[in-house]
Structures are given as structure tokens and as C-alpha cells.
Coordinates of C-alpha atoms in Angstrom, one line a residue:
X1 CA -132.3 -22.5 70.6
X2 CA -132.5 -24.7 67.1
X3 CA -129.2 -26.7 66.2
X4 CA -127.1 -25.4 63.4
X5 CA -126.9 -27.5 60.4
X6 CA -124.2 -29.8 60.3
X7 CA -122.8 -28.8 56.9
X8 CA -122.5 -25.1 58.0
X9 CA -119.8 -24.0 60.6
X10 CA -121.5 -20.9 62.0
X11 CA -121.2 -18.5 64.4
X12 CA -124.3 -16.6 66.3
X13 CA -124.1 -12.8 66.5
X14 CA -125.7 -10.7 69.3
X15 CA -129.7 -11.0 67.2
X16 CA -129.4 -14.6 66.8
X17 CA -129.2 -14.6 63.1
X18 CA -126.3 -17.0 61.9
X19 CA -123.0 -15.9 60.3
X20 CA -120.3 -17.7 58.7
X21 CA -117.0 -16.5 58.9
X22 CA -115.4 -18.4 55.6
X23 CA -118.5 -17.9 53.5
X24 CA -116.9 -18.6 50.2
X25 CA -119.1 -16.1 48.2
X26 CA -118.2 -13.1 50.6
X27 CA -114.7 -14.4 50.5
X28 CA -114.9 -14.6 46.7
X29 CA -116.6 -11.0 46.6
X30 CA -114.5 -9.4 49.8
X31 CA -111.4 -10.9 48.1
X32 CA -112.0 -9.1 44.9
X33 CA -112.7 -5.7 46.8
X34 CA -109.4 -5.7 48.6
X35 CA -107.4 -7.1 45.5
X36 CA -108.9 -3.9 43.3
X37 CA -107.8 -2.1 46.4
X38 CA -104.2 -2.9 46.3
X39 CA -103.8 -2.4 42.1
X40 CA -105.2 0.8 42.6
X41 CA -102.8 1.3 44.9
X42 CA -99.9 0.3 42.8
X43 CA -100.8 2.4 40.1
X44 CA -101.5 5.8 42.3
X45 CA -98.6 4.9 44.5
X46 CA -96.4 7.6 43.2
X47 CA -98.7 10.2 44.4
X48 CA -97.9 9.6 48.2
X49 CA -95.2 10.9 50.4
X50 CA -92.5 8.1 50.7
X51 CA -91.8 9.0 54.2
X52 CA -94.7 8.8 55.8
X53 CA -95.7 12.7 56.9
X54 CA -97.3 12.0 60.2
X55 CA -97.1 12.7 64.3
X56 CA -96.6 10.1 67.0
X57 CA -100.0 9.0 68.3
X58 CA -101.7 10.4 64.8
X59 CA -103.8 7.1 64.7
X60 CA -105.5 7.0 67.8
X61 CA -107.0 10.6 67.2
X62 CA -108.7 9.0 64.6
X63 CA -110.2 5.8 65.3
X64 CA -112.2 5.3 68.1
X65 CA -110.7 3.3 71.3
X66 CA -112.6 0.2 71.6
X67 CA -113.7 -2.4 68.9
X68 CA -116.8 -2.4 67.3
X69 CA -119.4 -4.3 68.8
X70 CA -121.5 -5.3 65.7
X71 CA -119.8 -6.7 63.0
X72 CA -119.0 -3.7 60.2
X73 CA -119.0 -4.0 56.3
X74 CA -115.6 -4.3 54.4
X75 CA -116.6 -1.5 52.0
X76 CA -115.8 0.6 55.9
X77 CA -113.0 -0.7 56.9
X78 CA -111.4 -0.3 53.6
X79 CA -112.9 3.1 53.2
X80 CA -111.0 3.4 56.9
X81 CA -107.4 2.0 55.9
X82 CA -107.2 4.4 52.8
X83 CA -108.6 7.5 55.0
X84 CA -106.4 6.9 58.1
X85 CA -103.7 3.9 57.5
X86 CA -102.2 4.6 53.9
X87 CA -101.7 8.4 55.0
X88 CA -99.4 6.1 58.7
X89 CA -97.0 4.1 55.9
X90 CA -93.9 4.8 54.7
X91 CA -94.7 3.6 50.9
X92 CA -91.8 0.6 51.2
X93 CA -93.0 -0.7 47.3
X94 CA -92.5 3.2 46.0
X95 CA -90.2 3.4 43.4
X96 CA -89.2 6.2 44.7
X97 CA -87.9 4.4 48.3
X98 CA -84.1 4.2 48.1
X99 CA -83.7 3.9 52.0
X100 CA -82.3 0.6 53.6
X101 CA -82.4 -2.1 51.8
X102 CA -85.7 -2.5 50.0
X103 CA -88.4 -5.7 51.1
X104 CA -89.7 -6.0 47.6
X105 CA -92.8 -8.1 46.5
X106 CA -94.1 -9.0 42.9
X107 CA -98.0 -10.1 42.1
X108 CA -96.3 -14.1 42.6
X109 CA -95.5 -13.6 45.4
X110 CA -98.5 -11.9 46.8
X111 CA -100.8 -14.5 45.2
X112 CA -98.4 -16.8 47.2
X113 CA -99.1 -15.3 50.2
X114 CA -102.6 -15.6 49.8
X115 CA -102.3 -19.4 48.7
X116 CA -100.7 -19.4 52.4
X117 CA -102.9 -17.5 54.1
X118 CA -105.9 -19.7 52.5
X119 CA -104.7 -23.0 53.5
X120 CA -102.8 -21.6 57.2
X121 CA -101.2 -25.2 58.0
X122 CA -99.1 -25.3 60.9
X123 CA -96.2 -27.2 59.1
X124 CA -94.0 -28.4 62.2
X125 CA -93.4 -31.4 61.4
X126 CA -93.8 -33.9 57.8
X127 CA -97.2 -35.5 59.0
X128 CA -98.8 -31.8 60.0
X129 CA -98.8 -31.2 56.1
X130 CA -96.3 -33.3 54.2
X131 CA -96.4 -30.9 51.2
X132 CA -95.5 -28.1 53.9
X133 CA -91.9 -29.3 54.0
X134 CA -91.9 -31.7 51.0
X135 CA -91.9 -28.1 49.0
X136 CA -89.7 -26.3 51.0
X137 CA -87.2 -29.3 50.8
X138 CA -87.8 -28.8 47.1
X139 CA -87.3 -25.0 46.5
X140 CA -84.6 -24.4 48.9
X141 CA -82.6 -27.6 46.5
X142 CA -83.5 -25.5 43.6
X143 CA -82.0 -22.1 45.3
X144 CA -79.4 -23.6 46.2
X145 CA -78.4 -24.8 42.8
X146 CA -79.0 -21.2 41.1
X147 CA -76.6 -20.2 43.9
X148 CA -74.1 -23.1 42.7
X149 CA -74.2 -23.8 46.3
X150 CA -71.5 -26.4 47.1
X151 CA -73.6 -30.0 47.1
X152 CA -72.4 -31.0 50.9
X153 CA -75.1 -27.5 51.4
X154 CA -78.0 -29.5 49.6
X155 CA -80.2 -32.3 50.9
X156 CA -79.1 -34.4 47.9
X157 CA -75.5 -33.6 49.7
X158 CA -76.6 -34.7 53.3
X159 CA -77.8 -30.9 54.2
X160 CA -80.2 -29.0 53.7
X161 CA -82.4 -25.8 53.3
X162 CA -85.2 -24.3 55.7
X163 CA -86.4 -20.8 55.7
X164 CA -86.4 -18.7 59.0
X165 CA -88.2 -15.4 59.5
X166 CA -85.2 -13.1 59.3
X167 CA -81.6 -13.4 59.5
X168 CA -81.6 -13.0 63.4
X169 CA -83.7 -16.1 63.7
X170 CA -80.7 -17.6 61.2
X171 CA -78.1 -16.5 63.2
X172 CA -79.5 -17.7 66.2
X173 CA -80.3 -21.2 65.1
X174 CA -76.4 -22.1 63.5
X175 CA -75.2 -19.8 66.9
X176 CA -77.3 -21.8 69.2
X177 CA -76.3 -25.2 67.1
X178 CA -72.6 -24.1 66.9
X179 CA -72.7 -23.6 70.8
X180 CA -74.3 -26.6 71.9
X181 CA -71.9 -28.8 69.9
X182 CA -68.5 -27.5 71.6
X183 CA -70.6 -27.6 75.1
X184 CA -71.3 -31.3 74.7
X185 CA -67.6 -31.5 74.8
X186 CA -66.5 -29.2 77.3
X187 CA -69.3 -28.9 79.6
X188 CA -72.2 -26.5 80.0
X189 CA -69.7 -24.3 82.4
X190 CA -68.1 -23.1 79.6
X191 CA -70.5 -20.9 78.3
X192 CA -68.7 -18.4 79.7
X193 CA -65.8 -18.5 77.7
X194 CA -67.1 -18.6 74.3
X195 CA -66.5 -16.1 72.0
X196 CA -68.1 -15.2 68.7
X197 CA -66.4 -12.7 66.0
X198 CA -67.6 -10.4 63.4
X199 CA -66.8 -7.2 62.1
X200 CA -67.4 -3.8 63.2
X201 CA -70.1 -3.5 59.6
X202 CA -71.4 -7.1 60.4
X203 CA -75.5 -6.3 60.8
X204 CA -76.3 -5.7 64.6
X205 CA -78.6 -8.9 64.6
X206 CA -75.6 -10.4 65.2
X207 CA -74.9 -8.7 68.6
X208 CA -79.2 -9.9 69.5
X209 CA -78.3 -13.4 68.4
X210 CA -75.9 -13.8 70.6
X211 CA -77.1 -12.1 73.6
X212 CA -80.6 -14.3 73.0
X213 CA -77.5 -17.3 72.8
X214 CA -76.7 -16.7 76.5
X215 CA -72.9 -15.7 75.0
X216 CA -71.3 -13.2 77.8
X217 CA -71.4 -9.7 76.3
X218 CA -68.0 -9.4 76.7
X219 CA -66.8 -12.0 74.7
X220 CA -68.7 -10.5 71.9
X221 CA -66.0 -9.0 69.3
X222 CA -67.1 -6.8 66.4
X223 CA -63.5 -6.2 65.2
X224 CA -62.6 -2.9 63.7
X225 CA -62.3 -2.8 59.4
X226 CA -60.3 -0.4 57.5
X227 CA -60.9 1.5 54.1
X228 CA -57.7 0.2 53.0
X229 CA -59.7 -3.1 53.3
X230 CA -62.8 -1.6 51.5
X231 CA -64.5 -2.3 55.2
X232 CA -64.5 -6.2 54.6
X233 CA -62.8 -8.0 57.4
X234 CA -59.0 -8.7 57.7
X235 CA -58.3 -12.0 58.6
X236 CA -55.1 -11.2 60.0
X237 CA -56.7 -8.9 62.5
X238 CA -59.6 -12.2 62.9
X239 CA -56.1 -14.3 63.9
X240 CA -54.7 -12.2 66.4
X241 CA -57.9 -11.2 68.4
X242 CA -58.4 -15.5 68.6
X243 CA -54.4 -15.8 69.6
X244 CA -55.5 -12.7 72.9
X245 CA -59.0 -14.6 73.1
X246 CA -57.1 -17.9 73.4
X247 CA -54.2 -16.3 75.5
X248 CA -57.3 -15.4 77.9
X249 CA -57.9 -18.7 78.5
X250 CA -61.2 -18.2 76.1
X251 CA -63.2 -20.3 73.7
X252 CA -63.4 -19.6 70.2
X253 CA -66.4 -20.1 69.0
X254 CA -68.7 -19.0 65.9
X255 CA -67.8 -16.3 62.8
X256 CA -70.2 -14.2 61.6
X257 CA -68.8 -13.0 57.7
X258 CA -71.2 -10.9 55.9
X259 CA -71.5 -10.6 51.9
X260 CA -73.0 -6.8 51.4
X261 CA -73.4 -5.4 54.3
X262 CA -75.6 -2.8 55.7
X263 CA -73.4 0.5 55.5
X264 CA -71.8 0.0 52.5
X265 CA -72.5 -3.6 50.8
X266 CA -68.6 -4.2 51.4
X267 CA -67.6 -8.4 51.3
X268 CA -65.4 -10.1 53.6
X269 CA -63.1 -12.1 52.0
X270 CA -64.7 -15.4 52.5
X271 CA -62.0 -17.9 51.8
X272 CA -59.2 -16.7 54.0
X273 CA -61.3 -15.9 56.9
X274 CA -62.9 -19.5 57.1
X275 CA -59.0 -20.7 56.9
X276 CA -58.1 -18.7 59.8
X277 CA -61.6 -19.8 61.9
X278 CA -61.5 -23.4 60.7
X279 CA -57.7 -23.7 62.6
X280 CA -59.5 -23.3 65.9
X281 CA -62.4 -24.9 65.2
X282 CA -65.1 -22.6 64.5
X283 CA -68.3 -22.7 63.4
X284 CA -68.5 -20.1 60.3
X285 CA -71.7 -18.8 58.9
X286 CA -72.2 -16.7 55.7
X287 CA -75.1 -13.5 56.0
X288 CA -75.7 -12.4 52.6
X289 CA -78.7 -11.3 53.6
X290 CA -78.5 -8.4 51.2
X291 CA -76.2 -9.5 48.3
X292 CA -77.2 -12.9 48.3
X293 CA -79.6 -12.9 45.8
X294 CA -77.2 -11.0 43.4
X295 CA -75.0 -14.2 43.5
X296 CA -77.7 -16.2 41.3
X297 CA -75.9 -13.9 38.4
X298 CA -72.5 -15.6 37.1
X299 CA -71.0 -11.9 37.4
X300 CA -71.6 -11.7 41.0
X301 CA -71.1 -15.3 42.1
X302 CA -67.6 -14.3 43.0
X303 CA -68.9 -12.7 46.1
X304 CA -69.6 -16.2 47.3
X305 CA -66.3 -17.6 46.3
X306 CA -64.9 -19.7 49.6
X307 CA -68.4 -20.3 50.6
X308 CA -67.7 -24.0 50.3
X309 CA -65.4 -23.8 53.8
X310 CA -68.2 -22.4 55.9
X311 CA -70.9 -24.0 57.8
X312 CA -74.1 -22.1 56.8
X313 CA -75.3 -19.9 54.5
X314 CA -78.1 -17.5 54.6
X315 CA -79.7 -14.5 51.8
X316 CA -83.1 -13.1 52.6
X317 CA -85.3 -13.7 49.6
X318 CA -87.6 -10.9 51.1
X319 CA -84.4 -8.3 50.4
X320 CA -83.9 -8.1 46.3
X321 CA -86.1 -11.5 45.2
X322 CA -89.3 -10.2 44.7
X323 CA -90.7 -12.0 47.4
X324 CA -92.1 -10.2 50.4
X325 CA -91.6 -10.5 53.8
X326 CA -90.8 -12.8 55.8
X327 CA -88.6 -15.3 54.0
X328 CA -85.2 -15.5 55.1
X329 CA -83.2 -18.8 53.5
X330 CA -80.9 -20.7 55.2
X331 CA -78.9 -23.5 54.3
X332 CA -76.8 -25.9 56.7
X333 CA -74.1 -28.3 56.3
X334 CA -75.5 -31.0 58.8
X335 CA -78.8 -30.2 59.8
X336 CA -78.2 -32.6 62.5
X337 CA -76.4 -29.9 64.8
X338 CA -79.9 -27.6 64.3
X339 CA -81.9 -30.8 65.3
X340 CA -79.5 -31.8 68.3
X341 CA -80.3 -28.1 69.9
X342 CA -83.8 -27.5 68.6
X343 CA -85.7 -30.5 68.5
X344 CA -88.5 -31.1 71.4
X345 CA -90.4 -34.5 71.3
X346 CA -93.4 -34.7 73.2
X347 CA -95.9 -37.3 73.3
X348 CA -98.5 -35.6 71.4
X349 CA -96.0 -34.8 68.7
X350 CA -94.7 -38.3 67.9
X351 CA -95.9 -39.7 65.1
X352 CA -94.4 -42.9 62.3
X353 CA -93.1 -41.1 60.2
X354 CA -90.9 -39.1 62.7
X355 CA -90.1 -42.5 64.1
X356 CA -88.8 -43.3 60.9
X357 CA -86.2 -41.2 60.4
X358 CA -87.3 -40.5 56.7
X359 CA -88.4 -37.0 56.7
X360 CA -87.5 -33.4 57.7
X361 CA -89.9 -32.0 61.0
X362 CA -88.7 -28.3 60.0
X363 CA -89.7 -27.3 63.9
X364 CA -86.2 -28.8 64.6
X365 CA -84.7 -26.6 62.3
X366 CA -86.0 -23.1 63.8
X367 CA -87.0 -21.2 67.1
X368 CA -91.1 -21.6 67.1
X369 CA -93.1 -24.6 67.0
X370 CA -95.6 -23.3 64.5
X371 CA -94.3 -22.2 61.2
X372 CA -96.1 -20.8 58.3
X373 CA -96.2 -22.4 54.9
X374 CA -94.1 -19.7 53.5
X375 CA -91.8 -21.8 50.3
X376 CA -95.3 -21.6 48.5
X377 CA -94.6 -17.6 47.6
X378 CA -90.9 -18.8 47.1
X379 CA -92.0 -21.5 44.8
X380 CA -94.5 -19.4 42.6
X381 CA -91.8 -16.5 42.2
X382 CA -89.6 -19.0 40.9
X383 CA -92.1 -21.0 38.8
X384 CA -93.6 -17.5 37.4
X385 CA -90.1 -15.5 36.4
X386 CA -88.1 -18.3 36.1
X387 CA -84.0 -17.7 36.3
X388 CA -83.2 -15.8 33.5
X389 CA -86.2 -13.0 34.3
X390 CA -85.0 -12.8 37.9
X391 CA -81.7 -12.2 37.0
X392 CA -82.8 -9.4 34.5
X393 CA -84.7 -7.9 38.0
X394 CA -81.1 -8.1 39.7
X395 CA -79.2 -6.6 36.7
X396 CA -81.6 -4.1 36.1
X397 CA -81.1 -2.6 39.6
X398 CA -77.5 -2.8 39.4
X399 CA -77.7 -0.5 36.1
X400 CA -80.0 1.7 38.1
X401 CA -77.7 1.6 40.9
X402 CA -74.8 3.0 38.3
X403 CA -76.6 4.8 36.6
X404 CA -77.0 6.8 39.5
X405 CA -73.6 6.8 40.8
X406 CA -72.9 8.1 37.3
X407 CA -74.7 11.2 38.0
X408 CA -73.1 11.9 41.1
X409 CA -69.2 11.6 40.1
X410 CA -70.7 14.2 37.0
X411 CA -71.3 16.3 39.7
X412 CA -68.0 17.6 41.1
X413 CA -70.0 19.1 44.3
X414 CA -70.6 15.5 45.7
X415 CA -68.1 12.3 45.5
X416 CA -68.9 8.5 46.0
X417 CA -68.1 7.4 49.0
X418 CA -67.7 3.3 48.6
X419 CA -66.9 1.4 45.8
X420 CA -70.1 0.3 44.6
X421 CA -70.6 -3.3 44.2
X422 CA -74.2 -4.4 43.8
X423 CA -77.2 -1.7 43.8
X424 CA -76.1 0.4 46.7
X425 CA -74.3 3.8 46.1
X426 CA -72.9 5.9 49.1
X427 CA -72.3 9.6 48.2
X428 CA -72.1 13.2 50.0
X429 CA -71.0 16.4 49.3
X430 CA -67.2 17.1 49.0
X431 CA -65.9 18.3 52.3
X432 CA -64.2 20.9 49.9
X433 CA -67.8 22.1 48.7
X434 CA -68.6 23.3 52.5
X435 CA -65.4 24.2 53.4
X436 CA -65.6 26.6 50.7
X437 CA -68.9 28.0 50.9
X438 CA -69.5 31.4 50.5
X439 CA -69.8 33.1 54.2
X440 CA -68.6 30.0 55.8
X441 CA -66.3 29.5 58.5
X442 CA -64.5 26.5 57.9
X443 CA -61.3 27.9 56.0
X444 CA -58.4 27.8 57.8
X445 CA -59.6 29.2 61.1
X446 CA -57.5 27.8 63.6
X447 CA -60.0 24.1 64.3
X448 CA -59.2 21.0 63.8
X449 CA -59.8 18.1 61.6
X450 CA -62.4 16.5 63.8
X451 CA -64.3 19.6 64.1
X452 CA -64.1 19.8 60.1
X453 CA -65.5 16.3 59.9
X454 CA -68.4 17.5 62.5
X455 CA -69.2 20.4 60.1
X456 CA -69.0 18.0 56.9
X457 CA -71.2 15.3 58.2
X458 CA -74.0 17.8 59.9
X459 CA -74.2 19.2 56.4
X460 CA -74.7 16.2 54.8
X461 CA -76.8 15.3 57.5
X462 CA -79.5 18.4 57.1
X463 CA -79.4 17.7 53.1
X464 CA -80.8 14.2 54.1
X465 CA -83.3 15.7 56.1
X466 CA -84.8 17.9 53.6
X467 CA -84.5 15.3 50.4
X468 CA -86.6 13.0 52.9
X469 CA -89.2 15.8 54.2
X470 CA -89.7 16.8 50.6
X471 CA -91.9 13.0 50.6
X472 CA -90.6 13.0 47.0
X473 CA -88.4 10.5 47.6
X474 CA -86.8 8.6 50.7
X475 CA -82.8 7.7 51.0
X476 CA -81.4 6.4 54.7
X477 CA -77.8 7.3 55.7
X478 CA -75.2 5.4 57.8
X479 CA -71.7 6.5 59.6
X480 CA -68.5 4.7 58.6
X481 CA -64.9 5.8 60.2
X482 CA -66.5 9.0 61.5
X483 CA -67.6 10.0 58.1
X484 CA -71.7 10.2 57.5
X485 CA -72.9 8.9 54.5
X486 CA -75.9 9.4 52.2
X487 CA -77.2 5.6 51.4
X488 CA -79.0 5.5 47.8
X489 CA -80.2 1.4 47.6
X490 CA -81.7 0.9 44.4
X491 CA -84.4 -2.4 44.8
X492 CA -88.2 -1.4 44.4
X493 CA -90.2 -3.4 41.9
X494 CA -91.0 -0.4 40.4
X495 CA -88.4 1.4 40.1
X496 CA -87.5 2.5 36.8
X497 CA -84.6 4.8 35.1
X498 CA -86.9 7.8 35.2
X499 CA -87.1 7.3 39.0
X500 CA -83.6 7.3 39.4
X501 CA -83.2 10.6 37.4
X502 CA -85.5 12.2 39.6
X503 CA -84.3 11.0 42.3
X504 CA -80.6 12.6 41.8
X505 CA -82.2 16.3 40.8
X506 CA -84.5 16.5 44.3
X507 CA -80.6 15.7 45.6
X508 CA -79.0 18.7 43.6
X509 CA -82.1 20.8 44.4
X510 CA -81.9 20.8 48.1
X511 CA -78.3 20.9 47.9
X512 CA -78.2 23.7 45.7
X513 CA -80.7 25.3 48.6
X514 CA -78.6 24.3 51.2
X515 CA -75.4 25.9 49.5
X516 CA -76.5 29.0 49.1
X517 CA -77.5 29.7 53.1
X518 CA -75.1 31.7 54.8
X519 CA -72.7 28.8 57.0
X520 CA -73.0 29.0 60.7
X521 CA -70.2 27.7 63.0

């Protein structure tokens, strides 16, 4: 067999002939093909089912069960991902997806990710690809100034900025860092004493963190929040559950506070709960995983107030930033508790400029070795909409968002639930409205309150389930004090007023459906 040429990097197929996998023309004319692909998609993405209509196992039954052994043309597989994949999504960039919170995306970002994808360096450390963290450095500064992050949270202020993969991987990082710090002192033993605190709304990648943390599961406290609270956490009932922890004989150790969270986008009062942690000694980390971006807006920067008394500080840029997944910011007082628990120094890893103490190595400020270069889509979102556009993107939603909420208190059938903060409205239909529906049961028959709530929230529940199997639009729910709520987050890209509109008379249709069925105990 003839020797390849040495300008080619090719690889032999089963007949011999050569074939190079990074041809630039077919990745110039392949690239095209799939970009046409995903604009048609945008524009005809209305036409699919939100929620994704199919059964468990749907894919298998139509693809075959082992891969191809001769290589296929992409004109196929594309034919093959509209035919059999698009039907298997749940149409997350629909403006008519209200569920959750949204992961939007904008064409920035996705030409960022391609800009990624194309160069795929492994940025560990400075030397692997100085621009790598060089930008990241960069873009997480400039974040953290449109957050008027406090200057002590800023590498120009002796911290710093990396971005993670989700909040989990934050957690677990200023957990792990937090934990390591107070064991130095004490003494590995007393891992079993340490206790971490968050509320009974704080995201339940809290509760993974610390279980991947090696924290007992018993010393885990998601303390209980109140409506006369608004569901943020009181930190009166933060002091006395450290007083019983401490009375225990336990370790205080890390607080969890959350800025918007999951069920209802309440705020925990930052200020007065990093008072009450920062008498014991705790290491206190803000998730505003959801709301964070929000605070870029002057209006909303109030959220944030108190921030300055925490230790870290995370938003997910892939939530409400148009930036797609993954790209979860953190920022960190002193970087050097991340690098005290993360870093690794092997032989084949050292290198001068390591030695020399002058750059960031951002694999000692995150889980994995490897990291992707991901501040490049950060970067050209911010570069291409600049601040004022993206907070016209934020406000916009919020309008949406009350807008919406607007339509609902017109409605004297349904009542919001929450106060609504950012672009997140909770609503159902009155408990009144069942109670007094005609052939119901509920009236005054002798049952109690509990089994009154049961009947309210299954109601609610079923209108959920036929809004979402109508594929016109998709809304998630969540359960707060007993009582289930309907969850309507505003944050596609696409999403416009119209949408919204529509959205709320699919709601009165199927509730005017569901209203006029006989009631069943």
C-alpha cells in the first residue's frame, strides 16, 4: 500500500480509496446544508407540537440497530433527523414553550458555538490555549460589571470569574472549596458534622451537590418557608436551626440562598441571611441561576442587594441570556479556596507559566480536566447585542410575563398564585370555581379541607394535562404548601405578544371544557 501524502491527513475506507474527515470544501458545503436546515426550522417551528407527541422506545422502531458500515451522505442523515428526530423533541426554542425555565439561544450564540466546536481546544490550563482563559477572564470581568458585582468578586478585585456547566457543578465546587477550608482546621473526621442550609424552594441540585460533597444526608437542612415570607427564606428560622445544629455538637457549614427560584421565582433576603451565616462562619453562596440575568437591569438589581457579604455568586447565562446551553457563570471571592480543593499537578501538566504564578489554569477552578472553550458564545452575545439590547430581551419578557398575568386576574375563574417578580407567573383556577361547579360534590358535604385541597389541585392538575396534550403550547406546574400550581415562564427568543395571547385562550378553552364535565368525587 502507497504512502499518503504528507499534506493530507486521511483516513482509508473499506475500498481503499482515501477520505478526509475535515475536508474544508465538504465542511464548507455540509456546513451550509445543516445551517439552511436549522433556519428552516426556526421559521416552521411553530407548526410542531411543543410537547413532544411520542411513545417510549418510538426511536428504535425506526432506525436500524447497528451503525452503518459504509460511510452515508449528509443529505440522509439529515433527511433522517427531520423524518425521525424532530418528530422525538420537545421544541425548547418554541415560542410557544412556557414550561420550566427556558434555555434560550440567539444566531450569536450559535455561531459561537460553532466557533467552539471548530477550534475544540482543551483549555485546562493558560499554556493549552492562552486565549481559552485569557477571554473567559475577560468576559466574566465584563459580566460582572453589568451585574455591578462588588469589585472584591472581580479579578481586578483579587477574584474572579469561570464558567461551569450548570449550577450543580457551581454548587459543588464553592461546597467542596467551603468544606475543605474548615477541614484543614478541624481535621478530615469532621466531615461528619458539617451541615449545609437552604430552603425548602432552594433547587434540588443543592441536595446532589452535597451528597456528591461526601456531606452526611442528615445534616442536610432544606428549612421550611412560609407565604407570609413570599417563600424566601427567614433568617430567624436560618438562626435557630444553627443554635439546635450547634447544640448537637454540629458544624455549620455552607448556605445555599437562591434569587428566583424554581417554583415560584421568590428571593431570599440576601443581606440578613449572610449576617446570620457570617456569625458562625459560613461559607455563603448566591444561585441566581434563573433571575440572575434580570439583575443586569437597574430595576431588578435590587434582587442582588446584600450580595456583597456572600462568598460566590452564580446565574446561568444559558437560562434568559440568549446563550445556549451549557454556560453557567460563577464568580468567587478568593479563587484560591477553588484551587486549594481542585487543583491536581502532575508531571505532564507542569509547565512556566504555571510555575509562575501569573495566570489562571481554569481546571483548578471546576470538576473535569478538560473544559470546552465555551466564553467564545458568551463573548459574541455580548459583543453582538451589546447591554442595552439585552436588557430590551429581559424587559421584553417581563412585559410578556404581565401581560399575561393581566389576563388571568381579568378572569375571575383563575387567581395568581405568587407575586410575580421577573417573567414567571403562577396561576390556577379559584378553589371557589370547582367547588361550585355545577353537579359537583364539593359544597359543604361533610369533608374536610385537605380533601378540598385534593379536589382543587387534581383539577388544576387535568387542565395542565390537556393545555400540554393539545401540542399547542407547553406550561410545567410545581407544588408549594400543598397547593399545585400552573407555572407560565415567559423566556423563548421567539416569543412574542401574540404568543402570549394565544397562550392564555388554549388556557380558558380547556378550562371552559373542563368546567362544564359533570364533577366526580
Amino acid at each position: 500500500m502507497g504512502s499518503l501524502p504528507r499534506d493530507c491527513q486521511h483516513l482509508l475506507v473499506g475500498n481503499g480509496i482515501a477520505m478526509n474527515p475535515l475536508d474544508p470544501g465538504e465542511f464548507r458545503r455540509q456546513g451550509r446544508m445543516v445551517v439552511d436546515f436549522l433556519a428552516n426550522y426556526y421559521e416552521n417551528i411553530e407548526k410542531y407540537p411543543v410537547l413532544s407527541q411520542v411513545e417510549p422506545g418510538y426511536l428504535s422502531k425506526r432506525l436500524p440497530s447497528s451503525a452503518p458500515q459504509d460511510e452515508e451522505p449528509m443529505e440522509a442523515i439529515l433527511d433522517d433527523v427531520r423524518q425521525h428526530i424532530v418528530p422525538g423533541l420537545t421544541h425548547w426554542q418554541s415560542p410557544n414553550f412556557f414550561a420550566y425555565y427556558q434555555t434560550n439561544t440567539s444566531t450569536a450564540a450559535i455561531l459561537g458555538e460553532m466557533l467552539c466546536a471548530g477550534f475544540n481546544v482543551a483549555g485546562f490550563n493558560w499554556v493549552s490555549s492562552p486565549a481559552a482563559t485569557e477571554l473567559e477572564s475577560l468576559v466574566m470581568d465584563w459580566l460582572g460589571k453589568m451585574l455591578e458585582l462588588p469589585r472584591p468578586f472581580l479579578f481586578s478585585g483579587n477574584g474572579g470569574g469561570v464558567i461551569e456547566g450548570n449550577t450543580t457543578e457551581a454548587i459543588i465546587c464553592t461546597l467542596t472549596a467551603a468544606r475543605d477550608r474548615i477541614l484543614r482546621r478541624l481535621g478530615h473526621n469532621s466531615i461528619a458534622k458539617l451541615v449545609v442550609y437552604g430552603s425548602d424552594q432552594t433547587n434540588c441540585s443543592f441536595q446532589k451537590a452535597a451528597r456528591v460533597a461526601g456531606i452526611d444526608p442528615q445534616n442536610f437542612r432544606a428549612l421550611k418557608t412560609t407565604r407570609s415570607t413570599l417563600f424566601g427564606l427567614s433568617p430567624d428560622t436560618l438562626r435557630k436551626a444553627i443554635r439546635l445544629d450547634i447544640d448537637e455538637g454540629l458544624i455549620p457549614l455552607y448556605l445555599c440562598t437562591t434569587v428566583g427560584t424554581t417554583s415560584s421565582a421568590a428571593v431570599d433576603p440576601l443581606a440578613p441571611l449572610c449576617e446570620v451565616a457570617n456569625e458562625f462562619g459560613m461559607w455563603v453562596h448566591v444561585d441566581a441561576a434563573y433571575a440572575g440575568a434580570s439583575c443586569i437591569c437597574p430595576e431588578y438589581r435590587k434582587f442582588i442587594n446584600g450580595v456583597e457579604f456572600a462568598d460566590s455568586f452564580s446565574f446561568n447565562a444559558h437560562k434568559w441570556f440568549l446563550t445556549p446551553l451549557d454556560c453557567c457563570c460563577l464568580w468567587v471571592k478568593d479563587p484560591n479556596a477553588l484551587v486549594k480543593s481542585l487543583s491536581t499537578a502532575p508531571e505532564y501538566l507542569k509547565n512556566e507559566p504555571t510555575e509562575s504564578k501569573q495566570v489562571v489554569d481554569y481546571a483548578d477552578w471546576q470538576l473535569s480536566l478538560s473544559r470546552r472553550f465555551r466564553a467564545l458564545k458568551l463573548w459574541l452575545v455580548l459583543r453582538s447585542y451589546g447591554v442595552q439590547n439585552l436588557r430590551s430581551h429581559i424587559r421584553y419578557h417581563c412585559r410578556l410575563a404581565k401581560l399575561f398575568e393581566e389576563l388571568v386576574e381579568e378572569d375571575c375563574r383563575f387567581e395568581v398564585v405568587f407575586p410575580r417578580y421577573f417573567a414567571l407567573v403562577c396561576f390556577r383556577i379559584c378553589p371557589s370555581v370547582v367547588a361550585g361547579m355545577s353537579n359537583g360534590h364539593i359544597v359543604e358535604n361533610g369533608h374536610g379541607e385537605a380533601w378540598k385541597l385534593n379536589k382543587v389541585n387534581r383539577f388544576n392538575a387535568q387542565l395542565l394535562r390537556n393545555i400540554n396534550a393539545s401540542g399547542q403550547v407547553f406550561m410545567s406546574h410545581t407544588m408549594v404548601e400543598g397547593v399545585y400550581v400552573i407555572r407560565f415562564a415567559v423566556g423563548a427568543t421567539l416569543v412574542s405578544e401574540r404568543h402570549v395571547i394565544m397562550a392564555w385562550k388554549v388556557v380558558q378553552e380547556h378550562a371552559n371544557s373542563l368546567l362544564s364535565m359533570p364533577a366526580s368525587e
